PDB file of C-alpha atoms in Angstrom:
ATOM      1  CA  UNK A  25      99.909  17.422  34.211  1.00 62.00           C
ATOM      2  CA  UNK A  26     100.612  13.689  34.207  1.00 75.00           C
ATOM      3  CA  UNK A  27      97.512  13.026  32.112  1.00 73.00           C
ATOM      4  CA  UNK A  28      98.759  15.449  29.447  1.00 75.00           C
ATOM      5  CA  UNK A  29     102.161  13.731  29.521  1.00 83.00           C
ATOM      6  CA  UNK A  30     100.601  10.292  29.080  1.00 85.00           C
ATOM      7  CA  UNK A  31      98.594  11.524  26.091  1.00 80.00           C
ATOM      8  CA  UNK A  32     101.719  13.006  24.558  1.00 84.00           C
ATOM      9  CA  UNK A  33     103.563   9.732  25.087  1.00 87.00           C
ATOM     10  CA  UNK A  34     100.845   7.813  23.226  1.00 85.00           C
ATOM     11  CA  UNK A  35     100.925  10.331  20.382  1.00 83.00           C
ATOM     12  CA  UNK A  36     104.702  10.080  20.139  1.00 86.00           C
ATOM     13  CA  UNK A  37     104.510   6.297  19.898  1.00 87.00           C
ATOM     14  CA  UNK A  38     101.736   6.534  17.304  1.00 84.00           C
ATOM     15  CA  UNK A  39     103.890   8.794  15.113  1.00 80.00           C
ATOM     16  CA  UNK A  40     106.978   6.525  15.157  1.00 81.00           C
ATOM     17  CA  UNK A  41     107.573   2.780  14.919  1.00 80.00           C
ATOM     18  CA  UNK A  42     109.305   2.706  18.295  1.00 85.00           C
ATOM     19  CA  UNK A  43     111.190   4.954  20.699  1.00 89.00           C
ATOM     20  CA  UNK A  44     113.787   4.222  23.344  1.00 90.00           C
ATOM     21  CA  UNK A  45     113.285   5.259  26.943  1.00 89.00           C
ATOM     22  CA  UNK A  46     115.987   7.910  26.491  1.00 90.00           C
ATOM     23  CA  UNK A  47     114.235   9.381  23.450  1.00 90.00           C
ATOM     24  CA  UNK A  48     110.891   9.486  25.245  1.00 91.00           C
ATOM     25  CA  UNK A  49     112.491  11.026  28.332  1.00 91.00           C
ATOM     26  CA  UNK A  50     114.035  13.760  26.197  1.00 90.00           C
ATOM     27  CA  UNK A  51     110.765  14.523  24.386  1.00 89.00           C
ATOM     28  CA  UNK A  52     108.683  14.458  27.571  1.00 90.00           C
ATOM     29  CA  UNK A  53     111.322  16.242  29.682  1.00 88.00           C
ATOM     30  CA  UNK A  54     111.253  13.600  32.412  1.00 90.00           C
ATOM     31  CA  UNK A  55     113.574  10.849  33.666  1.00 90.00           C
ATOM     32  CA  UNK A  56     113.757   7.375  32.086  1.00 89.00           C
ATOM     33  CA  UNK A  57     112.375   5.956  35.327  1.00 89.00           C
ATOM     34  CA  UNK A  58     109.297   8.168  34.890  1.00 91.00           C
ATOM     35  CA  UNK A  59     108.955   6.895  31.315  1.00 91.00           C
ATOM     36  CA  UNK A  60     108.935   3.333  32.638  1.00 90.00           C
ATOM     37  CA  UNK A  61     106.237   4.146  35.191  1.00 90.00           C
ATOM     38  CA  UNK A  62     104.151   5.984  32.590  1.00 90.00           C
ATOM     39  CA  UNK A  63     104.379   3.058  30.172  1.00 89.00           C
ATOM     40  CA  UNK A  64     103.199   0.751  32.933  1.00 89.00           C
ATOM     41  CA  UNK A  65     100.291   3.089  33.723  1.00 88.00           C
ATOM     42  CA  UNK A  66      99.244   3.162  30.055  1.00 87.00           C
ATOM     43  CA  UNK A  67      99.392  -0.608  29.840  1.00 86.00           C
ATOM     44  CA  UNK A  68      97.214  -0.964  32.934  1.00 84.00           C
ATOM     45  CA  UNK A  69      94.740   1.493  31.373  1.00 81.00           C
ATOM     46  CA  UNK A  70      94.400  -0.714  28.294  1.00 82.00           C
ATOM     47  CA  UNK A  71      96.770   1.068  25.916  1.00 85.00           C
ATOM     48  CA  UNK A  72      98.882  -1.657  24.264  1.00 87.00           C
ATOM     49  CA  UNK A  73     102.357  -0.314  25.020  1.00 89.00           C
ATOM     50  CA  UNK A  74     105.008  -3.008  24.517  1.00 86.00           C
ATOM     51  CA  UNK A  75     108.615  -2.805  25.724  1.00 86.00           C
ATOM     52  CA  UNK A  76     111.295  -4.496  23.613  1.00 83.00           C
ATOM     53  CA  UNK A  77     114.329  -5.522  25.681  1.00 77.00           C
ATOM     54  CA  UNK A  78     117.961  -5.252  24.624  1.00 70.00           C
ATOM     55  CA  UNK A  79     120.279  -2.662  23.096  1.00 68.00           C
ATOM     56  CA  UNK A  80     118.007  -2.055  20.098  1.00 64.00           C
ATOM     57  CA  UNK A  81     114.858  -2.206  22.206  1.00 73.00           C
ATOM     58  CA  UNK A  82     112.343   0.460  23.014  1.00 86.00           C
ATOM     59  CA  UNK A  83     108.665   1.148  23.412  1.00 90.00           C
ATOM     60  CA  UNK A  84     106.055   0.687  20.725  1.00 87.00           C
ATOM     61  CA  UNK A  85     102.322   0.289  20.278  1.00 87.00           C
ATOM     62  CA  UNK A  86     100.982  -3.057  19.114  1.00 84.00           C
ATOM     63  CA  UNK A  87      97.714  -4.299  17.717  1.00 72.00           C
ATOM     64  CA  UNK A  88      97.227  -1.449  15.245  1.00 70.00           C
ATOM     65  CA  UNK A  89      96.451   1.044  17.994  1.00 74.00           C
ATOM     66  CA  UNK A  90      96.104   4.191  15.893  1.00 68.00           C
ATOM     67  CA  UNK A  91      93.692   7.018  15.178  1.00 57.00           C
ATOM     68  CA  UNK A  92      93.813   8.163  11.582  1.00 57.00           C
ATOM     69  CA  UNK A  93      92.752  11.237   9.697  1.00 53.00           C
ATOM     70  CA  UNK A  94      91.076   9.955   6.568  1.00 54.00           C
ATOM     71  CA  UNK A  95      90.657  11.683   3.247  1.00 58.00           C
ATOM     72  CA  UNK A  96      93.911  13.667   3.352  1.00 61.00           C
ATOM     73  CA  UNK A  97      96.019  13.651   0.202  1.00 67.00           C
ATOM     74  CA  UNK A  98      99.792  14.164   0.437  1.00 71.00           C
ATOM     75  CA  UNK A  99      99.588  17.778  -0.737  1.00 70.00           C
ATOM     76  CA  UNK A 100      96.912  18.535   1.840  1.00 64.00           C
ATOM     77  CA  UNK A 101      98.913  16.922   4.640  1.00 67.00           C
ATOM     78  CA  UNK A 102     102.036  18.868   3.699  1.00 62.00           C
ATOM     79  CA  UNK A 103     100.048  22.103   3.544  1.00 65.00           C
ATOM     80  CA  UNK A 104      98.985  21.578   7.157  1.00 63.00           C
ATOM     81  CA  UNK A 105     102.601  21.737   8.237  1.00 65.00           C
ATOM     82  CA  UNK A 106     103.160  24.948   6.266  1.00 61.00           C
ATOM     83  CA  UNK A 107     100.384  26.722   8.152  1.00 61.00           C
ATOM     84  CA  UNK A 108     102.504  27.465  11.208  1.00 60.00           C
ATOM     85  CA  UNK A 109     105.086  30.245  11.451  1.00 66.00           C
ATOM     86  CA  UNK A 110     107.413  29.034  14.243  1.00 68.00           C
ATOM     87  CA  UNK A 111     108.871  32.428  15.158  1.00 70.00           C
ATOM     88  CA  UNK A 112     105.502  34.160  15.221  1.00 71.00           C
ATOM     89  CA  UNK A 113     103.892  31.364  17.237  1.00 70.00           C
ATOM     90  CA  UNK A 114     106.731  31.507  19.751  1.00 73.00           C
ATOM     91  CA  UNK A 115     106.374  35.276  20.164  1.00 75.00           C
ATOM     92  CA  UNK A 116     102.616  34.953  20.745  1.00 74.00           C
ATOM     93  CA  UNK A 117     103.172  32.273  23.374  1.00 75.00           C
ATOM     94  CA  UNK A 118     101.596  29.542  21.236  1.00 71.00           C
ATOM     95  CA  UNK A 119     104.649  27.400  20.507  1.00 71.00           C
ATOM     96  CA  UNK A 120     103.634  24.580  22.865  1.00 74.00           C
ATOM     97  CA  UNK A 121     100.080  24.492  21.521  1.00 71.00           C
ATOM     98  CA  UNK A 122     101.340  24.415  17.926  1.00 71.00           C
ATOM     99  CA  UNK A 123     103.832  21.669  18.739  1.00 73.00           C
ATOM    100  CA  UNK A 124     101.113  19.551  20.335  1.00 73.00           C
ATOM    101  CA  UNK A 125      98.829  20.116  17.364  1.00 72.00           C
ATOM    102  CA  UNK A 126     101.516  19.052  14.874  1.00 72.00           C
ATOM    103  CA  UNK A 127     102.229  15.977  16.966  1.00 75.00           C
ATOM    104  CA  UNK A 128      98.550  15.004  17.026  1.00 73.00           C
ATOM    105  CA  UNK A 129      98.275  15.421  13.274  1.00 73.00           C
ATOM    106  CA  UNK A 130     101.445  13.357  12.723  1.00 74.00           C
ATOM    107  CA  UNK A 131     100.148  10.613  14.967  1.00 72.00           C
ATOM    108  CA  UNK A 132      96.803  10.457  13.190  1.00 70.00           C
ATOM    109  CA  UNK A 133      98.110  10.445   9.621  1.00 70.00           C
ATOM    110  CA  UNK A 134      98.323   7.305   7.576  1.00 68.00           C
ATOM    111  CA  UNK A 135     101.785   5.693   7.659  1.00 71.00           C
ATOM    112  CA  UNK A 136     102.340   6.623   4.009  1.00 71.00           C
ATOM    113  CA  UNK A 137     102.013  10.314   4.953  1.00 71.00           C
ATOM    114  CA  UNK A 138     104.114  10.240   8.120  1.00 72.00           C
ATOM    115  CA  UNK A 139     106.952  12.153   6.451  1.00 74.00           C
ATOM    116  CA  UNK A 140     104.724  15.112   5.480  1.00 71.00           C
ATOM    117  CA  UNK A 141     106.136  17.408   8.166  1.00 70.00           C
ATOM    118  CA  UNK A 142     109.716  16.704   7.072  1.00 69.00           C
ATOM    119  CA  UNK A 143     109.092  17.136   3.343  1.00 69.00           C
ATOM    120  CA  UNK A 144     107.245  20.419   3.947  1.00 66.00           C
ATOM    121  CA  UNK A 145     110.036  21.779   6.162  1.00 65.00           C
ATOM    122  CA  UNK A 146     112.606  20.886   3.500  1.00 66.00           C
ATOM    123  CA  UNK A 147     110.782  22.988   0.917  1.00 69.00           C
ATOM    124  CA  UNK A 148     109.583  26.125   2.696  1.00 68.00           C
ATOM    125  CA  UNK A 149     110.860  28.447   5.407  1.00 67.00           C
ATOM    126  CA  UNK A 150     109.510  31.890   6.280  1.00 66.00           C
ATOM    127  CA  UNK A 151     111.997  34.495   7.532  1.00 68.00           C
ATOM    128  CA  UNK A 152     109.703  37.401   8.367  1.00 69.00           C
ATOM    129  CA  UNK A 153     112.013  40.160   9.705  1.00 70.00           C
ATOM    130  CA  UNK A 154     113.679  42.636   7.362  1.00 70.00           C
ATOM    131  CA  UNK A 155     117.374  42.466   6.577  1.00 72.00           C
ATOM    132  CA  UNK A 156     119.803  44.260   8.893  1.00 68.00           C
ATOM    133  CA  UNK A 157     117.231  44.673  11.640  1.00 70.00           C
ATOM    134  CA  UNK A 158     117.264  42.864  14.953  1.00 72.00           C
ATOM    135  CA  UNK A 159     113.643  41.867  15.655  1.00 70.00           C
ATOM    136  CA  UNK A 160     112.346  42.565  19.141  1.00 78.00           C
ATOM    137  CA  UNK A 161     109.338  40.774  20.562  1.00 81.00           C
ATOM    138  CA  UNK A 162     106.913  43.258  22.186  1.00 87.00           C
ATOM    139  CA  UNK A 163     106.604  42.450  25.868  1.00 89.00           C
ATOM    140  CA  UNK A 164     102.797  42.686  25.789  1.00 91.00           C
ATOM    141  CA  UNK A 165     102.308  40.577  22.652  1.00 90.00           C
ATOM    142  CA  UNK A 166     101.302  37.326  24.457  1.00 90.00           C
ATOM    143  CA  UNK A 167      98.640  39.185  26.462  1.00 91.00           C
ATOM    144  CA  UNK A 168      97.255  40.801  23.307  1.00 92.00           C
ATOM    145  CA  UNK A 169      97.324  37.467  21.463  1.00 89.00           C
ATOM    146  CA  UNK A 170      95.358  35.763  24.268  1.00 90.00           C
ATOM    147  CA  UNK A 171      92.688  38.465  24.051  1.00 92.00           C
ATOM    148  CA  UNK A 172      92.502  38.109  20.259  1.00 91.00           C
ATOM    149  CA  UNK A 173      91.977  34.344  20.468  1.00 87.00           C
ATOM    150  CA  UNK A 174      89.355  34.636  23.234  1.00 89.00           C
ATOM    151  CA  UNK A 175      87.486  37.665  21.753  1.00 91.00           C
ATOM    152  CA  UNK A 176      87.984  39.495  25.053  1.00 92.00           C
ATOM    153  CA  UNK A 177      87.876  43.265  25.356  1.00 93.00           C
ATOM    154  CA  UNK A 178      91.036  44.946  26.587  1.00 94.00           C
ATOM    155  CA  UNK A 179      91.865  48.242  28.216  1.00 94.00           C
ATOM    156  CA  UNK A 180      95.100  49.456  26.677  1.00 93.00           C
ATOM    157  CA  UNK A 181      97.378  52.412  27.111  1.00 93.00           C
ATOM    158  CA  UNK A 182      98.945  53.419  23.796  1.00 92.00           C
ATOM    159  CA  UNK A 183     101.866  55.749  23.185  1.00 89.00           C
ATOM    160  CA  UNK A 184     101.215  57.944  20.138  1.00 80.00           C
ATOM    161  CA  UNK A 185     103.362  60.774  18.820  1.00 74.00           C
ATOM    162  CA  UNK A 186     101.363  63.388  20.708  1.00 74.00           C
ATOM    163  CA  UNK A 187     100.618  61.694  24.026  1.00 84.00           C
ATOM    164  CA  UNK A 188      99.740  58.462  25.799  1.00 89.00           C
ATOM    165  CA  UNK A 189      96.058  57.592  25.551  1.00 89.00           C
ATOM    166  CA  UNK A 190      93.830  54.910  27.054  1.00 91.00           C
ATOM    167  CA  UNK A 191      91.338  52.971  24.968  1.00 89.00           C
ATOM    168  CA  UNK A 192      88.850  50.146  25.513  1.00 91.00           C
ATOM    169  CA  UNK A 193      89.400  47.973  22.459  1.00 93.00           C
ATOM    170  CA  UNK A 194      87.914  44.981  20.718  1.00 93.00           C
ATOM    171  CA  UNK A 195      91.029  43.170  19.417  1.00 93.00           C
ATOM    172  CA  UNK A 196      90.165  41.558  16.073  1.00 92.00           C
ATOM    173  CA  UNK A 197      93.439  40.346  14.620  1.00 90.00           C
ATOM    174  CA  UNK A 198      97.241  40.371  14.645  1.00 90.00           C
ATOM    175  CA  UNK A 199      99.499  41.133  11.686  1.00 88.00           C
ATOM    176  CA  UNK A 200     103.252  40.570  11.476  1.00 86.00           C
ATOM    177  CA  UNK A 201     104.748  42.930   8.900  1.00 84.00           C
ATOM    178  CA  UNK A 202     108.512  42.879   8.255  1.00 77.00           C
ATOM    179  CA  UNK A 203     109.242  41.912  11.859  1.00 81.00           C
ATOM    180  CA  UNK A 204     106.808  44.431  13.386  1.00 85.00           C
ATOM    181  CA  UNK A 205     103.609  43.325  15.130  1.00 89.00           C
ATOM    182  CA  UNK A 206     100.342  45.222  14.647  1.00 91.00           C
ATOM    183  CA  UNK A 207      96.897  44.887  16.221  1.00 92.00           C
ATOM    184  CA  UNK A 208      93.745  45.497  14.164  1.00 92.00           C
ATOM    185  CA  UNK A 209      91.006  46.576  16.566  1.00 92.00           C
ATOM    186  CA  UNK A 210      88.112  48.928  17.077  1.00 90.00           C
ATOM    187  CA  UNK A 211      86.946  50.902  20.077  1.00 87.00           C
ATOM    188  CA  UNK A 212      84.692  48.846  22.357  1.00 79.00           C
ATOM    189  CA  UNK A 213      81.043  49.090  21.463  1.00 72.00           C
ATOM    190  CA  UNK A 214      81.314  47.912  17.886  1.00 60.00           C
ATOM    191  CA  UNK A 215      80.254  51.174  16.245  1.00 67.00           C
ATOM    192  CA  UNK A 216      83.611  52.703  15.352  1.00 72.00           C
ATOM    193  CA  UNK A 217      85.880  51.958  12.432  1.00 84.00           C
ATOM    194  CA  UNK A 218      88.762  49.522  12.627  1.00 89.00           C
ATOM    195  CA  UNK A 219      92.193  50.939  13.407  1.00 90.00           C
ATOM    196  CA  UNK A 220      95.757  49.664  13.433  1.00 91.00           C
ATOM    197  CA  UNK A 221      98.038  49.849  16.478  1.00 92.00           C
ATOM    198  CA  UNK A 222     101.732  48.989  16.727  1.00 91.00           C
ATOM    199  CA  UNK A 223     101.978  46.565  19.618  1.00 92.00           C
ATOM    200  CA  UNK A 224     105.410  47.806  20.705  1.00 91.00           C
ATOM    201  CA  UNK A 225     103.728  51.148  21.503  1.00 92.00           C
ATOM    202  CA  UNK A 226     101.372  49.633  24.072  1.00 93.00           C
ATOM    203  CA  UNK A 227     102.561  50.460  27.572  1.00 93.00           C
ATOM    204  CA  UNK A 228      99.831  48.524  29.381  1.00 94.00           C
ATOM    205  CA  UNK A 229      97.220  45.958  28.357  1.00 93.00           C
ATOM    206  CA  UNK A 230      94.570  44.560  30.692  1.00 93.00           C
ATOM    207  CA  UNK A 231      92.145  41.937  29.422  1.00 90.00           C
ATOM    208  CA  UNK A 232      88.722  41.876  31.027  1.00 86.00           C
ATOM    209  CA  UNK A 233      86.307  39.011  31.416  1.00 88.00           C
ATOM    210  CA  UNK A 234      83.785  40.497  28.981  1.00 88.00           C
ATOM    211  CA  UNK A 235      83.769  39.066  25.469  1.00 90.00           C
ATOM    212  CA  UNK A 236      82.696  41.044  22.421  1.00 90.00           C
ATOM    213  CA  UNK A 237      80.495  39.855  19.577  1.00 88.00           C
ATOM    214  CA  UNK A 238      82.831  39.543  16.610  1.00 87.00           C
ATOM    215  CA  UNK A 239      81.672  40.858  13.256  1.00 86.00           C
ATOM    216  CA  UNK A 240      81.918  37.672  11.187  1.00 83.00           C
ATOM    217  CA  UNK A 241      82.155  39.684   7.977  1.00 86.00           C
ATOM    218  CA  UNK A 242      85.434  41.267   9.065  1.00 87.00           C
ATOM    219  CA  UNK A 243      88.158  40.167   6.622  1.00 88.00           C
ATOM    220  CA  UNK A 244      91.561  40.616   8.246  1.00 89.00           C
ATOM    221  CA  UNK A 245      93.732  40.071   5.105  1.00 88.00           C
ATOM    222  CA  UNK A 246      91.489  42.317   3.015  1.00 89.00           C
ATOM    223  CA  UNK A 247      91.397  45.021   5.691  1.00 90.00           C
ATOM    224  CA  UNK A 248      95.182  44.946   6.078  1.00 90.00           C
ATOM    225  CA  UNK A 249      95.823  45.147   2.321  1.00 87.00           C
ATOM    226  CA  UNK A 250      93.504  48.118   1.987  1.00 87.00           C
ATOM    227  CA  UNK A 251      94.898  49.922   5.038  1.00 87.00           C
ATOM    228  CA  UNK A 252      98.520  49.245   4.032  1.00 84.00           C
ATOM    229  CA  UNK A 253      97.931  50.724   0.570  1.00 80.00           C
ATOM    230  CA  UNK A 254      96.203  53.788   2.026  1.00 82.00           C
ATOM    231  CA  UNK A 255      99.042  54.225   4.495  1.00 82.00           C
ATOM    232  CA  UNK A 256     101.686  53.975   1.781  1.00 77.00           C
ATOM    233  CA  UNK A 257      99.866  56.517  -0.384  1.00 78.00           C
ATOM    234  CA  UNK A 258      99.315  58.890   2.546  1.00 80.00           C
ATOM    235  CA  UNK A 259     103.078  59.179   2.938  1.00 79.00           C
ATOM    236  CA  UNK A 260     103.544  60.413  -0.649  1.00 83.00           C
ATOM    237  CA  UNK A 261     102.752  64.085  -0.043  1.00 85.00           C
ATOM    238  CA  UNK A 262     105.143  65.691  -2.532  1.00 89.00           C
ATOM    239  CA  UNK A 263     106.246  65.340  -6.157  1.00 92.00           C
ATOM    240  CA  UNK A 264     109.562  65.621  -7.963  1.00 94.00           C
ATOM    241  CA  UNK A 265     110.326  65.685 -11.683  1.00 95.00           C
ATOM    242  CA  UNK A 266     113.343  63.668 -12.817  1.00 94.00           C
ATOM    243  CA  UNK A 267     115.000  62.350 -15.968  1.00 94.00           C
ATOM    244  CA  UNK A 268     116.014  58.701 -15.993  1.00 95.00           C
ATOM    245  CA  UNK A 269     118.405  56.768 -18.189  1.00 94.00           C
ATOM    246  CA  UNK A 270     117.425  53.304 -19.346  1.00 92.00           C
ATOM    247  CA  UNK A 271     119.276  51.811 -16.397  1.00 94.00           C
ATOM    248  CA  UNK A 272     117.643  54.361 -14.099  1.00 93.00           C
ATOM    249  CA  UNK A 273     114.188  53.274 -15.318  1.00 93.00           C
ATOM    250  CA  UNK A 274     114.990  49.666 -14.463  1.00 93.00           C
ATOM    251  CA  UNK A 275     116.379  50.521 -11.033  1.00 94.00           C
ATOM    252  CA  UNK A 276     113.740  53.073  -9.980  1.00 93.00           C
ATOM    253  CA  UNK A 277     111.306  50.547  -8.361  1.00 91.00           C
ATOM    254  CA  UNK A 278     114.138  49.317  -6.129  1.00 91.00           C
ATOM    255  CA  UNK A 279     115.089  52.823  -4.990  1.00 91.00           C
ATOM    256  CA  UNK A 280     111.669  54.364  -4.249  1.00 90.00           C
ATOM    257  CA  UNK A 281     108.169  53.143  -3.390  1.00 87.00           C
ATOM    258  CA  UNK A 282     107.381  50.456  -6.021  1.00 86.00           C
ATOM    259  CA  UNK A 283     103.769  51.584  -6.502  1.00 83.00           C
ATOM    260  CA  UNK A 284     104.830  55.215  -6.972  1.00 88.00           C
ATOM    261  CA  UNK A 285     107.538  54.150  -9.427  1.00 90.00           C
ATOM    262  CA  UNK A 286     105.113  52.027 -11.465  1.00 89.00           C
ATOM    263  CA  UNK A 287     102.500  54.779 -11.692  1.00 88.00           C
ATOM    264  CA  UNK A 288     105.112  57.392 -12.589  1.00 91.00           C
ATOM    265  CA  UNK A 289     106.610  55.260 -15.360  1.00 92.00           C
ATOM    266  CA  UNK A 290     103.181  54.357 -16.759  1.00 90.00           C
ATOM    267  CA  UNK A 291     102.304  58.053 -17.048  1.00 90.00           C
ATOM    268  CA  UNK A 292     105.647  59.015 -18.572  1.00 90.00           C
ATOM    269  CA  UNK A 293     106.001  60.049 -22.189  1.00 87.00           C
ATOM    270  CA  UNK A 294     108.392  58.670 -24.793  1.00 90.00           C
ATOM    271  CA  UNK A 295     112.135  58.723 -24.294  1.00 89.00           C
ATOM    272  CA  UNK A 296     114.066  61.706 -25.636  1.00 91.00           C
ATOM    273  CA  UNK A 297     116.824  61.582 -28.224  1.00 90.00           C
ATOM    274  CA  UNK A 298     119.345  60.446 -25.618  1.00 89.00           C
ATOM    275  CA  UNK A 299     117.089  57.605 -24.469  1.00 91.00           C
ATOM    276  CA  UNK A 300     116.171  59.317 -21.196  1.00 95.00           C
ATOM    277  CA  UNK A 301     112.618  59.434 -19.808  1.00 94.00           C
ATOM    278  CA  UNK A 302     111.114  62.327 -17.833  1.00 95.00           C
ATOM    279  CA  UNK A 303     108.721  61.310 -15.024  1.00 94.00           C
ATOM    280  CA  UNK A 304     106.762  63.013 -12.246  1.00 94.00           C
ATOM    281  CA  UNK A 305     107.367  60.941  -9.139  1.00 93.00           C
ATOM    282  CA  UNK A 306     105.295  61.037  -5.898  1.00 92.00           C
ATOM    283  CA  UNK A 307     107.586  61.079  -2.846  1.00 91.00           C
ATOM    284  CA  UNK A 308     107.248  61.327   0.908  1.00 88.00           C
ATOM    285  CA  UNK A 309     109.333  64.491   1.192  1.00 89.00           C
ATOM    286  CA  UNK A 310     112.269  66.267  -0.403  1.00 91.00           C
ATOM    287  CA  UNK A 311     114.603  64.828   2.216  1.00 92.00           C
ATOM    288  CA  UNK A 312     113.429  61.264   1.584  1.00 91.00           C
ATOM    289  CA  UNK A 313     113.596  61.775  -2.191  1.00 92.00           C
ATOM    290  CA  UNK A 314     117.176  63.000  -1.862  1.00 95.00           C
ATOM    291  CA  UNK A 315     118.193  59.857   0.011  1.00 93.00           C
ATOM    292  CA  UNK A 316     116.328  57.470  -2.299  1.00 93.00           C
ATOM    293  CA  UNK A 317     117.308  58.999  -5.644  1.00 94.00           C
ATOM    294  CA  UNK A 318     120.950  59.277  -4.601  1.00 94.00           C
ATOM    295  CA  UNK A 319     121.062  55.479  -4.900  1.00 93.00           C
ATOM    296  CA  UNK A 320     120.603  55.847  -8.674  1.00 93.00           C
ATOM    297  CA  UNK A 321     123.799  57.887  -9.004  1.00 92.00           C
ATOM    298  CA  UNK A 322     124.388  59.272 -12.527  1.00 93.00           C
ATOM    299  CA  UNK A 323     121.321  57.437 -13.886  1.00 94.00           C
ATOM    300  CA  UNK A 324     118.971  60.185 -12.654  1.00 94.00           C
ATOM    301  CA  UNK A 325     118.827  63.963 -13.119  1.00 95.00           C
ATOM    302  CA  UNK A 326     116.547  66.019 -10.878  1.00 95.00           C
ATOM    303  CA  UNK A 327     114.685  68.766 -12.773  1.00 95.00           C
ATOM    304  CA  UNK A 328     112.230  70.008 -10.116  1.00 93.00           C
ATOM    305  CA  UNK A 329     112.011  71.294  -7.471  1.00 94.00           C
ATOM    306  CA  UNK A 330     115.019  73.558  -7.729  1.00 95.00           C
ATOM    307  CA  UNK A 331     115.864  73.054  -4.053  1.00 95.00           C
ATOM    308  CA  UNK A 332     116.238  69.298  -4.577  1.00 95.00           C
ATOM    309  CA  UNK A 333     118.283  69.852  -7.717  1.00 95.00           C
ATOM    310  CA  UNK A 334     120.559  72.139  -5.686  1.00 95.00           C
ATOM    311  CA  UNK A 335     121.141  69.293  -3.210  1.00 95.00           C
ATOM    312  CA  UNK A 336     122.374  67.037  -5.991  1.00 94.00           C
ATOM    313  CA  UNK A 337     124.552  69.806  -7.430  1.00 95.00           C
ATOM    314  CA  UNK A 338     126.165  70.151  -4.012  1.00 95.00           C
ATOM    315  CA  UNK A 339     126.627  66.361  -3.829  1.00 93.00           C
ATOM    316  CA  UNK A 340     128.213  66.306  -7.275  1.00 93.00           C
ATOM    317  CA  UNK A 341     130.582  69.124  -6.352  1.00 93.00           C
ATOM    318  CA  UNK A 342     131.692  67.383  -3.193  1.00 93.00           C
ATOM    319  CA  UNK A 343     132.207  64.091  -5.060  1.00 92.00           C
ATOM    320  CA  UNK A 344     134.310  65.862  -7.676  1.00 91.00           C
ATOM    321  CA  UNK A 345     136.444  67.415  -4.945  1.00 91.00           C
ATOM    322  CA  UNK A 346     136.776  64.063  -3.205  1.00 91.00           C
ATOM    323  CA  UNK A 347     137.699  61.975  -6.262  1.00 90.00           C
ATOM    324  CA  UNK A 348     139.325  64.646  -8.426  1.00 81.00           C
ATOM    325  CA  UNK A 349     138.291  66.111 -11.767  1.00 63.00           C
TER     326      UNK A 349
END
């Protein structure tokens, strides 16, 4: 543990011109007396740590003691600091590893690039969860993440809609979608197809010592894009026919599935004499369509099915009673 702390102290001093004992103590989570002893130990080991006395004093490295990453342009250095997603790393239990990695990169960069982490953070921030939803970190996520990184098979109990099942899985990759964590895996043995599991539905995960041979051709982003599109389309099991005003046409992609809206509008005919367009829209169900299309208010008229039209007639009647004729 002390060896790791000494290395971190050297990296901190490489990344900054100088640091006071209080600053080092805060970063290393030790006392200032421990900082003094560690500095002495580094000096005895040949690391040129120099202590400046006085109010403005502190510790610094002398003699050009620095390891540098060569060949990095500013844009490349800044991109390195965009590669981490702090919230996701924290939830997977990798925050300390990521912090150490960023510190090592900062310490090794040329002095002219030492502000790369700050300039990147000023220009980009990822807020993954959806609006109006309190994200919850799945309790078993760190265990699953460890297995993914180590290519270790896991035995997992998974709660589906029908029952709780047990599977021996080869965990290939993690995906964070709108605040929800998913595992892309296949049944142990390597012969089955890849499947997607919501991690918050795992009730137990046990990682074994056996490692699986990863299929190097597996493309996690490509697999996820394909599976997400298939999933979205599988939900659209019904169709409704509606008329849309010009404003309704513009607002439709924000009220229903954007892909369904685009395809429906592309297949629509010309506007009628009133400027309204008739479209056939794929929807998940009549109930979902009722909720989604209600957001368009008077900019949409349901033509089919009759049962859905009747729902909107009932809504209109109630609104008229509520607000008056």
